[in-house]
Short mmCIF file of C-alpha atoms in Angstrom, two decimals:
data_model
loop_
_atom_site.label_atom_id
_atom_site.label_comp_id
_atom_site.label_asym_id
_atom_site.label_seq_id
_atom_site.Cartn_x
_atom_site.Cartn_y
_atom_site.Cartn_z
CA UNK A 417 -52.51 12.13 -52.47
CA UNK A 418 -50.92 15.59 -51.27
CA UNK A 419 -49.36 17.95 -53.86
CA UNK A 420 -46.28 17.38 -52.45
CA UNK A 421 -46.33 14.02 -53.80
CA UNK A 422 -47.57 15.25 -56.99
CA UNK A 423 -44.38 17.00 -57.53
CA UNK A 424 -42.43 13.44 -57.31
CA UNK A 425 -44.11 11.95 -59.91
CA UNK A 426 -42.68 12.69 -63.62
CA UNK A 427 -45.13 10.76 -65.53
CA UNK A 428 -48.00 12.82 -63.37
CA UNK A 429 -46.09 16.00 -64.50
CA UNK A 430 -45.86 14.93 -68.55
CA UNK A 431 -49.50 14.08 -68.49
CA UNK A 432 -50.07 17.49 -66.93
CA UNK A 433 -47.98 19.39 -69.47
CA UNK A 434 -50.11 17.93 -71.66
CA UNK A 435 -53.83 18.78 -70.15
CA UNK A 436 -54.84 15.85 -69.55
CA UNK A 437 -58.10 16.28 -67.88
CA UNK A 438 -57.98 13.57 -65.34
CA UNK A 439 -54.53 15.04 -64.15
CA UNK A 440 -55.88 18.37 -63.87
CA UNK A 441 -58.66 17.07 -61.71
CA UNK A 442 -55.82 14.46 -59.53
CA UNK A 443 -54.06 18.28 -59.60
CA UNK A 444 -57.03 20.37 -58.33
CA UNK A 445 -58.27 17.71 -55.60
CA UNK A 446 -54.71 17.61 -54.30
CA UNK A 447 -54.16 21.08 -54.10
CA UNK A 448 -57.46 22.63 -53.79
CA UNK A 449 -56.46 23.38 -49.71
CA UNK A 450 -53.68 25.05 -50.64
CA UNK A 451 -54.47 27.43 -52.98
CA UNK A 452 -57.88 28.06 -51.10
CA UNK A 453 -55.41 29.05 -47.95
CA UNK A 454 -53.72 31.70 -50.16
CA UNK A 455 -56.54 33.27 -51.52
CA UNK A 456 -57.99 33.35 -48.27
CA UNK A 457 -55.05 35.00 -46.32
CA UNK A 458 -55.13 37.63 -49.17
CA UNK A 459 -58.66 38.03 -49.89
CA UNK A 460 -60.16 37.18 -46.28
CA UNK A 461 -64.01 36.27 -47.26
CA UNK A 462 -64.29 32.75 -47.41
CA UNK A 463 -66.87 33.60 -50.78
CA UNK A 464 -64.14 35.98 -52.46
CA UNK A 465 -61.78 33.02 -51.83
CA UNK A 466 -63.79 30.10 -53.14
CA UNK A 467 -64.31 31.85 -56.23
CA UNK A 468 -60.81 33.18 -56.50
CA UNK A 469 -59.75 29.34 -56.23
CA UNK A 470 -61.77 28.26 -59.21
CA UNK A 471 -60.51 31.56 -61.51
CA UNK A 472 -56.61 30.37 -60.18
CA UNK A 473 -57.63 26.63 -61.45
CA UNK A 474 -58.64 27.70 -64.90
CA UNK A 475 -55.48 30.22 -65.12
CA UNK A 476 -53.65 27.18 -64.38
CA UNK A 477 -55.29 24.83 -66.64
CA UNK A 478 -54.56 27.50 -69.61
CA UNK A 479 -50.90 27.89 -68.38
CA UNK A 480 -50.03 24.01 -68.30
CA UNK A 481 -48.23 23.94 -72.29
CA UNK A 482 -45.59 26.54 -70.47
CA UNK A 483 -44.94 24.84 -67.30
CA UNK A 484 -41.02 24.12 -67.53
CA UNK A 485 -42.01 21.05 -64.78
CA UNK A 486 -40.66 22.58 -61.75
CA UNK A 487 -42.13 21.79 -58.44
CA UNK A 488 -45.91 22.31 -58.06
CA UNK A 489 -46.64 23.86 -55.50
CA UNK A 490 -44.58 26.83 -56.07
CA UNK A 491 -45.73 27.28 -59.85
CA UNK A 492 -49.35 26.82 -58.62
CA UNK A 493 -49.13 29.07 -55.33
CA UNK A 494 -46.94 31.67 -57.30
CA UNK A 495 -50.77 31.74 -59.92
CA UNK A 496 -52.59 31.78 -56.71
CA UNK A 497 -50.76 34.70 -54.98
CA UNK A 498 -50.61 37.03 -58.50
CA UNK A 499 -54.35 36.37 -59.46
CA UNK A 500 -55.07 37.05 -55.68
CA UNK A 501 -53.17 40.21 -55.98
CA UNK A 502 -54.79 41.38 -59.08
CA UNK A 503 -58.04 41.28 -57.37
CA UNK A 504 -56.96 43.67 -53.99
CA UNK A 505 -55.58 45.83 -56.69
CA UNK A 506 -58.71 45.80 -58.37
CA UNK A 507 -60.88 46.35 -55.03
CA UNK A 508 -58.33 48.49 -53.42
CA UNK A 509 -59.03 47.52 -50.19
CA UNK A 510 -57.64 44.87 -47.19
CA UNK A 511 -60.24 42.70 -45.86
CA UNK A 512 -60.29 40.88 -42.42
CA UNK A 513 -58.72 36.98 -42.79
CA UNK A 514 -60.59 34.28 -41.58
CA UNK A 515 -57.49 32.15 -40.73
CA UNK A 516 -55.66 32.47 -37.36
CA UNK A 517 -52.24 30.85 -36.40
CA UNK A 518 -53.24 30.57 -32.67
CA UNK A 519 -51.06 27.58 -32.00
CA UNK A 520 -47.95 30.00 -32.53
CA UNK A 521 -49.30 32.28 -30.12
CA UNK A 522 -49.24 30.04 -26.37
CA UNK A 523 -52.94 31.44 -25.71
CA UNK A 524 -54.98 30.05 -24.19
CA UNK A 525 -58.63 29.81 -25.60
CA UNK A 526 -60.36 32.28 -24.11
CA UNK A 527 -63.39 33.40 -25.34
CA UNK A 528 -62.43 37.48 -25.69
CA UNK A 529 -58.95 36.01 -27.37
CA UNK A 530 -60.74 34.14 -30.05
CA UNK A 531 -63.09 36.40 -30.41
CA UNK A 532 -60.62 39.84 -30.96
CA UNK A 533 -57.63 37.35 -32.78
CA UNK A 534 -59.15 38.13 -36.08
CA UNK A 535 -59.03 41.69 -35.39
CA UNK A 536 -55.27 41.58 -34.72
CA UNK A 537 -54.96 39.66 -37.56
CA UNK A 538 -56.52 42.94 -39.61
CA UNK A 539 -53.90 44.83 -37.86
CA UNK A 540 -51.49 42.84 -40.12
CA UNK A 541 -50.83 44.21 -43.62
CA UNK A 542 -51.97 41.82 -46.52
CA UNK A 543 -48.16 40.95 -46.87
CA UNK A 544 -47.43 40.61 -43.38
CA UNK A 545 -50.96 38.09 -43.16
CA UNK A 546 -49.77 36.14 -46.84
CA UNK A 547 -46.62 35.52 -45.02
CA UNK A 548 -47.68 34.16 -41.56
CA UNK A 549 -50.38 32.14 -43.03
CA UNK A 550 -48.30 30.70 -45.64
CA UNK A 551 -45.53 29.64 -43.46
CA UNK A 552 -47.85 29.24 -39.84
CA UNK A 553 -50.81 27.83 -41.54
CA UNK A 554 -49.88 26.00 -44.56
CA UNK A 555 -46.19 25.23 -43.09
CA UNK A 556 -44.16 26.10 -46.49
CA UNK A 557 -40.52 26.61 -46.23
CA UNK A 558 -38.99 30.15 -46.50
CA UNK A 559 -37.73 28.70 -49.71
CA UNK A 560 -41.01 28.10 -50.93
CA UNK A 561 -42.52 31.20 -49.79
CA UNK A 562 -39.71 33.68 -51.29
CA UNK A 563 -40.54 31.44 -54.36
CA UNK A 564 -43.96 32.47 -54.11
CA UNK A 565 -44.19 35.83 -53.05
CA UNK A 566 -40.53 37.54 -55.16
CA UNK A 567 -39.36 38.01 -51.35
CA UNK A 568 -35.74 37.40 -49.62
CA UNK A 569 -35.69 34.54 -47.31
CA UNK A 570 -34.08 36.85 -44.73
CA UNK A 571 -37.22 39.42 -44.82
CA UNK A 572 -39.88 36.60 -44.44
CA UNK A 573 -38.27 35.19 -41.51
CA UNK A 574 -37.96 38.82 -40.13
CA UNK A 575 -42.10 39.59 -41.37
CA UNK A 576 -43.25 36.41 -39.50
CA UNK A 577 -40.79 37.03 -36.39
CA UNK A 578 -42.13 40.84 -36.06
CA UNK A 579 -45.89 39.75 -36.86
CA UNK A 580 -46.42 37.08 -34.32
CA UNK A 581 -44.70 39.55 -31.59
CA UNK A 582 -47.40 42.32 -32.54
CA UNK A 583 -50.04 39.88 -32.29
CA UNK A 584 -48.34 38.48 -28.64
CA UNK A 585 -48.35 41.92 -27.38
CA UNK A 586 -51.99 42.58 -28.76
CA UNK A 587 -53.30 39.48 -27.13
CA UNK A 588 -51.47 40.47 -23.86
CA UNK A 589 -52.99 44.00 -24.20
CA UNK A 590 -56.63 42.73 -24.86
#
C-alpha cells in the first residue's frame, strides 16, 4: 500500500493517533521510500540517510497524540525535512546527493555524463537539491512541497525551473 493511500483511510489514521504499533509499522513500510528520498537529497550519504530515516520514524512515533489527521505525507515529510535540517546545521556542511533526476535532463547516458551528474548536482545548494528531488524524484506537487519546506509555490517552481537549466548548461559544457 503507498502512503498516499494511507492518507484515505480514516480508521488507519484513528488507529495511528492512537500508536498503535501495527499502524506505525503499515506507516513506516509505506513510507519508508519517501522519507529515505528526503533525507537523502539533504544529507547525500546513503549511511547518514538510513540512519536519519530511523531517528525521523521514532520522532514520528512520539509525535502521533498531536497529529490533527491531516494528510500524511506532508506531516511526515515536513518531520523528515526539519530533523534533516537539524543535522546540516549541526555538521555545517553540504554533502554530495546520491540521487540524480536525469530523465528531466534529455541526456543521453554517456559514461562522462553519469559519471560528472553528481557533481552538478553538488553545484546545487541543499535547497535548490531538496526541491528538485522532491518534486523530480519523488513527484510531489508544489502544494505538497511548499507544505513541506515553509516555501511559496511560485519560488519552487522558479528553484526547479533555474536548477535543471544550470544542470542543462553544465551537462552541455562537460
Amino acid at each position: 500500500m503507498s502512503y498516499r493511500n494511507l492518507e484515505l483511510d480514516s480508521e488507519f489514521v484513528i488507529s495511528l493517533k492512537r500508536q498503535d504499533d501495527k499502524a506505525f509499522e503499515t506507516l513506516f513500510h509505506a513510507c519508508a521510500g519517501f522519507v529515505f528520498s528526503i533525507a537523502m537529497g539533504l544529507l547525500g550519504r546513503r549511511s547518514a540517510a538510513e540512519d536519519a530515516v530511523q531517528e525521523i520514524f521514532f520522532k514520528a512515533y512520539k509525535a502521533l497524540p498531536e497529529f490533527k489527521g491531516e494528510k500524511l505525507s506532508p506531516w511526515l515529510g515536513k518531520i523528515a525535512h526539519n530533523h534533516c535540517i537539524d543535522l546540516l546545521r549541526q555538521t555545517k556542511r553540504e554533502v554530495p546527493t546520491a540521487v540524480t533526476p536525469v530523465e528531466d535532463l534529455n541526456l543521453s547516458q554517456s559514461n562522462s555524463v553519469s559519471e560528472e551528474l553528481p557533481d552538478f548536482i553538488n553545484a546545487l545548494s541543499v535547497s535548490e537539491r531538496e526541491v528538485v528531488i522532491l518534486k523530480k524524484v519523488e513527484g510531489l506537487s508544489y502544494k505538497e512541497i511548499s507544505q513541506l519546506t515553509g516555501k511559496k509555490e511560485g519560488t519552487l517552481r522558479n528553484i526547479v525551473l533555474k536548477s535543471l537549466q544550470f544542470l542543462r548548461e553544465k551537462v552541455d559544457e562537460s
